[in-house]
Short mmCIF file of C-alpha atoms in Angstrom, two decimals:
data_model
loop_
_atom_site.label_atom_id
_atom_site.label_comp_id
_atom_site.label_asym_id
_atom_site.label_seq_id
_atom_site.Cartn_x
_atom_site.Cartn_y
_atom_site.Cartn_z
CA MET A 171 33.28 -107.55 147.72
CA ASN A 172 36.72 -107.75 149.35
CA ARG A 173 38.38 -104.46 148.41
CA PRO A 174 37.23 -100.95 149.36
CA LEU A 175 35.22 -99.30 146.59
CA ASN A 176 34.78 -95.74 145.44
CA ILE A 177 30.98 -95.49 145.11
CA LEU A 178 29.20 -92.60 143.43
CA PHE A 179 25.49 -92.01 144.02
CA ILE A 180 23.80 -89.50 141.69
CA HIS A 181 20.30 -88.10 142.05
CA ASP A 182 18.30 -84.90 141.57
CA TYR A 183 17.21 -84.17 145.12
CA PRO A 184 18.67 -82.48 148.23
CA HIS A 185 20.98 -84.52 150.43
CA ALA A 186 19.95 -86.51 153.50
CA GLU A 187 16.42 -85.17 154.06
CA GLY A 188 13.18 -85.09 152.11
CA GLY A 189 11.60 -88.09 150.43
CA GLY A 190 12.46 -91.76 150.14
CA VAL A 191 15.20 -91.34 147.51
CA GLU A 192 17.19 -88.90 149.62
CA VAL A 193 16.72 -90.69 152.93
CA GLN A 194 17.52 -94.20 151.66
CA THR A 195 20.50 -93.04 149.59
CA PHE A 196 21.99 -91.22 152.57
CA GLN A 197 21.45 -94.21 154.84
CA ASP A 198 23.04 -96.54 152.28
CA ALA A 199 26.00 -94.17 151.97
CA ARG A 200 26.53 -94.06 155.73
CA ALA A 201 26.37 -97.84 156.02
CA LEU A 202 28.78 -98.38 153.11
CA ALA A 203 31.22 -95.80 154.47
CA SER A 204 31.17 -97.50 157.87
CA LEU A 205 32.39 -100.66 156.14
CA GLY A 206 35.41 -98.84 154.69
CA HIS A 207 34.09 -97.87 151.26
CA SER A 208 34.44 -94.29 150.02
CA VAL A 209 31.07 -92.83 149.04
CA THR A 210 30.13 -89.62 147.27
CA ILE A 211 26.53 -88.44 146.92
CA ALA A 212 26.20 -85.99 144.04
CA THR A 213 23.00 -84.03 143.51
CA THR A 214 22.01 -81.46 140.92
CA ARG A 215 19.23 -79.81 142.94
CA THR A 216 19.34 -78.27 146.40
CA VAL A 217 15.61 -77.47 146.40
CA SER A 218 12.78 -80.01 146.12
CA GLU A 219 9.03 -80.06 146.62
CA THR A 220 9.44 -80.90 150.30
CA PHE A 221 12.87 -79.83 151.50
CA THR A 222 15.63 -77.28 150.94
CA THR A 223 19.22 -77.84 152.06
CA ASP A 224 21.17 -75.32 154.09
CA ALA A 225 22.03 -72.54 151.67
CA HIS A 226 25.35 -71.98 153.47
CA VAL A 227 26.68 -75.51 152.88
CA ARG A 228 29.91 -75.45 150.86
CA TYR A 229 30.66 -78.31 148.51
CA PRO A 230 32.31 -80.73 148.65
CA HIS A 231 30.95 -81.29 152.15
CA ILE A 232 32.38 -84.06 154.33
CA VAL A 233 29.68 -85.41 156.67
CA ALA A 234 31.50 -88.51 157.97
CA PRO A 235 34.74 -90.38 157.34
CA ARG A 236 34.72 -91.55 153.68
CA LEU A 237 31.33 -89.88 153.01
CA CYS A 238 31.22 -86.73 150.90
CA LEU A 239 28.40 -84.62 149.45
CA GLU A 240 28.87 -82.93 146.07
CA LYS A 241 26.81 -80.54 143.98
CA ALA A 242 27.07 -81.06 140.20
CA SER A 243 26.03 -78.32 137.78
CA THR A 244 27.82 -79.27 134.54
CA GLU A 245 28.58 -82.39 132.56
CA ALA A 246 32.23 -81.83 133.48
CA ASP A 247 31.34 -82.10 137.18
CA ILE A 248 29.52 -85.38 136.60
CA VAL A 249 32.22 -86.85 134.35
CA GLN A 250 34.98 -85.97 136.82
CA LEU A 251 33.07 -87.71 139.61
CA MET A 252 32.40 -90.72 137.40
CA ARG A 253 36.06 -91.11 136.49
CA CYS A 254 36.93 -91.48 140.17
CA ALA A 255 34.28 -94.14 140.79
CA ASP A 256 34.39 -97.92 140.80
CA VAL A 257 30.60 -98.01 141.05
CA ILE A 258 28.22 -95.46 139.50
CA HIS A 259 24.74 -95.72 141.00
CA VAL A 260 22.06 -93.42 139.56
CA GLN A 261 18.85 -93.00 141.53
CA ALA A 262 16.21 -92.51 138.83
CA THR A 263 12.56 -91.47 138.76
CA PHE A 264 10.07 -91.06 135.95
CA SER A 265 10.29 -87.30 136.47
CA LEU A 266 13.32 -87.68 134.16
CA ARG A 267 14.99 -84.60 135.63
CA ASP A 268 17.93 -82.96 133.91
CA GLY A 269 20.67 -84.16 136.23
CA MET A 270 19.66 -87.80 136.11
CA MET A 271 19.34 -87.73 132.33
CA THR A 272 22.70 -85.95 132.00
CA ALA A 273 24.34 -88.63 134.16
CA LEU A 274 22.94 -91.36 131.90
CA ARG A 275 24.21 -89.55 128.80
CA CYS A 276 27.64 -89.07 130.36
CA ALA A 277 27.90 -92.73 131.31
CA ASP A 278 26.86 -93.74 127.79
CA ARG A 279 29.43 -91.50 126.11
CA CYS A 280 32.17 -92.59 128.51
CA GLY A 281 31.34 -96.26 128.00
CA ALA A 282 30.79 -96.69 131.75
CA ARG A 283 28.76 -99.43 133.34
CA LEU A 284 26.29 -98.28 135.94
CA VAL A 285 23.47 -99.24 138.25
CA VAL A 286 20.16 -97.46 137.73
CA SER A 287 17.71 -97.77 140.60
CA LEU A 288 14.18 -96.97 139.45
CA ARG A 289 12.50 -95.23 142.39
CA THR A 290 9.10 -94.65 140.80
CA THR A 291 6.87 -96.43 138.31
CA VAL A 292 5.25 -95.28 135.07
CA ARG A 293 2.16 -94.40 137.11
CA HIS A 294 4.25 -91.49 138.42
CA ILE A 295 4.47 -89.78 135.02
CA PRO A 296 1.15 -87.84 135.06
CA PHE A 297 2.10 -86.31 138.45
CA SER A 298 5.71 -85.54 137.53
CA ARG A 299 7.69 -82.78 135.88
CA ILE A 300 7.44 -84.42 132.45
CA GLY A 301 3.69 -84.83 132.89
CA LYS A 302 3.47 -81.07 132.38
CA LEU A 303 5.52 -81.08 129.16
CA PRO A 304 4.01 -81.09 125.67
CA LEU A 305 3.31 -84.66 124.54
CA ILE A 306 6.06 -84.70 121.88
CA MET A 307 8.74 -83.52 124.32
CA ARG A 308 7.54 -85.92 127.00
CA GLN A 309 7.63 -88.89 124.63
CA ALA A 310 11.09 -87.94 123.34
CA LEU A 311 12.49 -87.89 126.89
CA LEU A 312 10.76 -91.16 127.76
CA ASP A 313 12.08 -92.82 124.58
CA GLU A 314 15.61 -91.67 125.41
CA PHE A 315 15.31 -92.96 128.97
CA CYS A 316 14.05 -96.33 127.74
CA ALA A 317 17.01 -96.52 125.32
CA HIS A 318 19.41 -96.01 128.24
CA LEU A 319 17.69 -98.75 130.23
CA ARG A 320 17.98 -101.15 127.28
CA ASN A 321 21.74 -100.58 127.11
CA SER A 322 23.59 -103.70 128.23
CA ARG A 323 25.95 -101.55 130.34
CA CYS A 324 22.97 -100.49 132.47
CA ILE A 325 22.02 -102.79 135.35
CA ILE A 326 18.56 -102.05 136.76
CA SER A 327 17.36 -102.34 140.33
CA GLY A 328 14.23 -101.26 142.17
CA PRO A 329 12.66 -101.39 145.64
CA SER A 330 9.73 -103.63 144.63
CA SER A 331 8.40 -105.86 141.87
CA ALA A 332 6.19 -102.95 140.73
CA VAL A 333 9.25 -101.59 138.94
CA GLN A 334 9.44 -104.75 136.83
CA ALA A 335 5.81 -104.24 135.84
CA SER A 336 6.71 -100.76 134.58
CA LEU A 337 9.54 -102.08 132.42
CA ASP A 338 7.23 -104.74 131.01
CA GLU A 339 4.64 -102.06 130.21
CA LEU A 340 7.29 -100.03 128.38
CA GLY A 341 8.47 -103.04 126.40
CA ILE A 342 11.91 -103.07 128.01
CA LEU A 343 13.00 -106.69 128.12
CA ARG A 344 15.32 -106.36 131.09
CA ARG A 345 15.29 -107.94 134.52
CA VAL A 346 14.89 -105.70 137.56
CA HIS A 347 16.93 -106.78 140.57
CA VAL A 348 14.64 -106.12 143.54
CA ILE A 349 16.54 -104.76 146.53
CA HIS A 350 14.02 -103.58 149.09
CA ASN A 351 14.47 -100.36 151.01
CA ALA A 352 15.51 -100.96 154.60
CA LYS A 353 16.17 -99.33 157.95
CA ASP A 354 18.70 -99.32 160.74
CA TRP A 355 16.15 -100.37 163.33
CA ASP A 356 18.43 -99.80 166.33
CA GLU A 357 18.85 -96.19 165.22
CA LEU A 358 15.10 -95.86 164.65
CA ASP A 359 14.36 -97.18 168.16
CA THR A 360 16.77 -94.68 169.66
CA GLN A 361 15.12 -91.84 167.75
CA ALA A 362 11.66 -92.99 168.84
CA LEU A 363 12.58 -93.33 172.51
CA HIS A 364 14.65 -90.16 172.85
CA GLY A 365 12.68 -87.96 170.49
CA PRO A 366 10.33 -85.17 171.58
CA VAL A 367 7.22 -85.93 173.60
CA ILE A 368 4.42 -85.97 171.02
CA PRO A 369 0.69 -85.68 171.80
CA ARG A 370 -1.05 -88.86 170.68
CA VAL A 371 -3.52 -88.68 167.80
CA ALA A 372 -5.87 -91.13 166.11
CA ILE A 373 -4.65 -90.82 162.50
CA THR A 374 -1.39 -89.61 160.96
CA TYR A 375 -0.49 -88.79 157.38
CA ALA A 376 3.20 -88.19 156.61
CA GLY A 377 4.55 -87.28 153.20
CA GLU A 378 4.46 -84.77 150.40
CA LEU A 379 1.30 -82.65 150.32
CA SER A 380 0.28 -83.33 146.76
CA HIS A 381 -2.44 -84.86 144.63
CA MET A 382 -0.09 -87.75 143.81
CA LYS A 383 0.02 -88.73 147.48
CA GLY A 384 -3.77 -88.80 147.75
CA VAL A 385 -4.12 -86.41 150.69
CA ASP A 386 -7.41 -85.24 149.17
CA VAL A 387 -8.72 -88.81 149.45
CA LEU A 388 -7.91 -88.77 153.17
CA MET A 389 -9.72 -85.41 153.56
CA ARG A 390 -12.84 -86.88 151.95
CA ALA A 391 -12.61 -89.97 154.14
CA LEU A 392 -12.54 -87.75 157.23
CA VAL A 393 -15.96 -86.38 156.29
CA LYS A 394 -17.34 -89.87 156.96
CA LEU A 395 -15.41 -90.10 160.27
CA LYS A 396 -16.32 -86.71 161.75
CA ARG A 397 -18.89 -88.31 164.04
CA VAL A 398 -16.28 -90.49 165.77
CA LEU A 399 -13.15 -88.29 165.73
CA SER A 400 -12.19 -85.62 168.24
CA PRO A 401 -10.91 -82.15 167.24
CA ARG A 402 -7.23 -82.11 166.20
CA SER A 403 -7.04 -85.91 166.23
CA VAL A 404 -5.61 -86.18 162.69
CA ARG A 405 -1.99 -85.16 162.22
CA VAL A 406 -0.75 -84.10 158.78
CA ILE A 407 3.05 -84.04 158.44
CA GLY A 408 4.78 -82.66 155.38
CA ALA A 409 4.99 -79.87 152.86
CA GLY A 410 4.42 -79.68 149.15
CA GLN A 411 3.07 -77.98 146.10
CA ASP A 412 -0.62 -78.56 146.93
CA GLU A 413 -0.51 -77.44 150.56
CA ARG A 414 -2.76 -74.39 150.08
CA LYS A 415 -5.24 -76.35 147.98
CA LEU A 416 -5.48 -79.03 150.66
CA LEU A 417 -5.97 -76.49 153.43
CA ALA A 418 -8.79 -74.95 151.40
CA LEU A 419 -10.30 -78.39 150.70
CA ALA A 420 -10.26 -79.25 154.41
CA GLN A 421 -12.21 -76.09 155.19
CA LYS A 422 -14.64 -76.68 152.31
CA LEU A 423 -15.34 -80.23 153.51
CA GLY A 424 -15.77 -79.10 157.10
CA VAL A 425 -12.94 -81.23 158.50
CA GLY A 426 -10.44 -78.45 159.26
CA SER A 427 -11.09 -78.69 163.01
CA LEU A 428 -9.94 -82.32 162.99
CA LEU A 429 -6.50 -81.53 161.60
CA ARG A 430 -3.09 -80.68 163.01
CA PHE A 431 -0.82 -79.44 160.21
CA GLU A 432 2.74 -79.97 161.47
CA GLY A 433 4.67 -78.91 158.35
CA TYR A 434 7.91 -80.62 157.39
CA ILE A 435 9.42 -82.81 160.13
CA SER A 436 13.07 -83.88 159.93
CA HIS A 437 13.57 -87.59 159.41
CA ASP A 438 15.22 -88.24 162.77
CA ARG A 439 12.10 -86.91 164.54
CA MET A 440 9.63 -89.02 162.57
CA PRO A 441 9.81 -92.22 164.70
CA ALA A 442 8.45 -90.37 167.75
CA PHE A 443 5.51 -89.14 165.66
CA LEU A 444 4.86 -92.61 164.25
CA ARG A 445 4.68 -94.08 167.72
CA ALA A 446 2.26 -91.36 168.84
CA THR A 447 -0.57 -92.41 166.51
CA ASP A 448 -3.15 -95.15 166.40
CA VAL A 449 -2.91 -95.64 162.63
CA LEU A 450 -0.88 -94.34 159.68
CA ALA A 451 -2.88 -93.52 156.54
CA VAL A 452 -1.11 -93.85 153.17
CA PRO A 453 -3.62 -92.93 150.43
CA SER A 454 -1.05 -92.51 147.63
CA ARG A 455 -1.96 -92.82 143.97
CA THR A 456 1.47 -94.27 143.18
CA GLU A 457 4.26 -95.75 145.33
CA SER A 458 7.08 -98.03 144.25
CA TRP A 459 7.66 -98.51 147.99
CA CYS A 460 6.93 -96.39 151.08
CA ASN A 461 9.57 -95.80 153.73
CA VAL A 462 7.24 -94.19 156.26
CA ALA A 463 4.83 -97.15 156.06
CA MET A 464 7.74 -99.55 156.51
CA GLU A 465 8.92 -97.58 159.57
CA ALA A 466 5.43 -97.56 161.07
CA LEU A 467 5.10 -101.34 160.65
CA GLY A 468 8.50 -101.88 162.25
CA LEU A 469 7.45 -99.72 165.21
CA GLY A 470 4.20 -101.64 165.66
CA THR A 471 1.90 -98.94 164.31
CA PRO A 472 -0.95 -100.17 162.07
CA VAL A 473 -1.02 -99.00 158.45
CA VAL A 474 -3.96 -98.43 156.09
CA ALA A 475 -2.81 -97.92 152.49
CA SER A 476 -3.87 -97.83 148.86
CA ASP A 477 -3.90 -101.25 147.22
CA ILE A 478 -1.24 -100.38 144.65
CA GLU A 479 2.29 -101.25 143.54
CA GLY A 480 4.90 -101.30 146.30
CA LEU A 481 2.38 -100.63 149.06
CA ALA A 482 0.57 -103.89 148.30
CA GLU A 483 3.91 -105.70 148.35
CA LEU A 484 5.03 -104.08 151.62
CA LEU A 485 1.70 -104.90 153.28
CA ASP A 486 1.86 -108.42 151.82
CA GLY A 487 -1.53 -108.21 150.14
CA GLY A 488 -3.22 -107.04 153.35
CA ARG A 489 -1.64 -109.44 155.82
CA ARG A 490 0.54 -106.74 157.44
CA GLY A 491 -2.01 -103.92 157.19
CA LEU A 492 -5.30 -102.95 155.61
CA LEU A 493 -5.51 -102.11 151.91
CA PHE A 494 -8.28 -100.11 150.23
CA PRO A 495 -9.05 -99.55 146.52
CA LEU A 496 -7.16 -96.67 144.94
CA GLY A 497 -8.89 -93.32 145.44
CA ASP A 498 -11.90 -94.79 147.30
CA ALA A 499 -12.51 -92.38 150.20
CA HIS A 500 -15.45 -94.40 151.51
CA ALA A 501 -13.37 -97.58 151.69
CA LEU A 502 -10.52 -95.68 153.36
CA ALA A 503 -12.93 -94.36 156.00
CA ILE A 504 -14.21 -97.87 156.70
CA ALA A 505 -10.65 -99.25 156.98
CA LEU A 506 -9.56 -96.47 159.34
CA GLU A 507 -12.65 -96.97 161.51
CA LYS A 508 -11.94 -100.70 161.72
CA VAL A 509 -8.38 -100.11 162.93
CA LEU A 510 -9.48 -97.47 165.43
CA TYR A 511 -12.48 -99.26 166.91
CA SER A 512 -12.31 -103.01 166.21
CA ARG A 513 -10.31 -104.78 168.91
CA VAL A 514 -9.95 -107.90 166.78
CA ILE A 515 -8.51 -106.07 163.76
CA ARG A 516 -6.31 -103.82 165.87
CA ALA A 517 -4.92 -106.85 167.73
CA ARG A 518 -4.15 -108.55 164.42
CA LEU A 519 -2.32 -105.52 162.99
CA THR A 520 -0.31 -104.82 166.15
CA ALA A 521 0.74 -108.45 166.68
CA PRO A 522 4.47 -108.53 167.53
CA HIS A 523 5.29 -110.97 164.73
CA ILE A 524 4.51 -108.29 162.11
CA SER A 525 7.06 -105.88 163.54
CA ARG A 526 9.64 -108.67 163.89
CA GLU A 527 9.07 -109.83 160.32
CA VAL A 528 9.40 -106.31 158.89
CA ARG A 529 12.59 -105.65 160.87
CA THR A 530 14.15 -108.92 159.74
CA THR A 531 13.14 -108.61 156.08
CA TYR A 532 13.96 -104.91 155.66
CA CYS A 533 17.16 -104.63 157.68
CA ILE A 534 19.91 -102.25 156.53
CA LYS A 535 22.64 -104.89 157.02
CA LYS A 536 20.80 -107.26 154.70
CA ARG A 537 20.26 -104.51 152.13
CA ILE A 538 23.93 -103.47 152.13
CA THR A 539 25.03 -107.10 151.70
CA GLU A 540 22.70 -107.35 148.69
CA LEU A 541 23.96 -104.02 147.28
CA LEU A 542 27.61 -105.07 147.51
CA SER A 543 26.84 -108.40 145.87
CA PHE A 544 24.98 -106.48 143.17
CA TYR A 545 27.95 -104.14 142.65
CA ASP A 546 30.18 -107.16 142.24
CA THR A 547 28.39 -107.92 138.97
CA ILE A 548 29.52 -104.60 137.43
CA GLY A 549 33.24 -105.25 137.24
CA ALA A 550 36.02 -102.74 136.59
CA GLN A 551 35.22 -99.51 134.79
CA HIS A 552 36.74 -98.80 131.39
CA TYR A 553 36.15 -95.34 129.97
CA THR A 554 36.33 -94.90 126.21
CA GLU A 555 35.61 -91.27 125.31
CA ASN A 556 35.81 -87.71 126.60
CA ILE A 557 32.78 -85.45 126.33
CA ASN A 558 32.07 -81.75 126.09
CA PRO A 559 32.77 -80.29 129.56
CA GLN A 560 30.88 -77.03 128.95
CA VAL A 561 27.27 -78.26 128.94
CA ARG A 562 25.38 -77.18 132.02
CA VAL A 563 22.87 -79.33 133.85
CA GLY A 564 19.54 -77.52 133.72
CA SER A 565 18.37 -78.46 137.22
CA LEU A 566 20.61 -75.93 138.93
CA VAL A 567 20.39 -73.00 136.57
#
């Protein structure tokens, strides 16, 4: 791509911090802006399950040269941003939140071409916002979403091949362009080396505190490890909707004394925590990818994860880390004990070639090159129709 582009990212989560969608989108935006492209990140929510933005931020908010944050609360806001964009890139999940769906409708009515990055798989639905809706409403939203994805003006990407499996399951005969998540490893090293001094622990969990992320499976695994673990040797990082339930479960299972609940940790502090642990546990019930596992591998920290979707791809079927069957607390306990106490297995998982391979394969420069090549397939935008500017996006009201 030779000329500077005006790139619009749209998603339904707070800017910069939080989960993988926010963090990767913000990092992509920074990297693209540093190359001379103008980037706007528009969100329709300033509160999520794990993070809330500064309530005093005024929008638009300039965070770096050519990088702007916007808050969109009406169709008119979204359409205005779209009309200024060469590239429209919607970050989508199977939560099918109002802002994301509104953006797809706006693009359809305007006749715009767009990139849709699927950040979750269909396995996410039971744990999501639409999983709580009546069946008829849920199916209607899912049918509409599938219709948008079938539209020839929609180009689909995803962080792993698990996304393609979801489209196949839904009967959507479209190809997913896999563009893996990636890191600026120099920045990560700086954060790890100059971050706070962190007490070392045996096991770390980092992520949303929810049933979807399988924290309860880790709690049950700890019951089987109590005999070999010291007090406060398991660090739990994050916040979420099931935090109180998990605290209660830990007490009920008798593993509360093993745990350090750290709460939400900002992303720039995470590398120091990942270096100060013997193993990272990722017991998720669904993951199209997993940024924190990728970061741990790049820093040389062993990972034990559920044998599912993007995690299996990231861990290369168990070559880069240990995989255990979904939801199997006993198998998770065995895998964690192997990493902690088997010299042979620990040596294999901390071998320098794993870190080098992860850093080379999932490098932000490589990802941005792939993104720009991907954008080149979209071509110039041609808008065909105005739409009602009065409809509000439900996420913010």
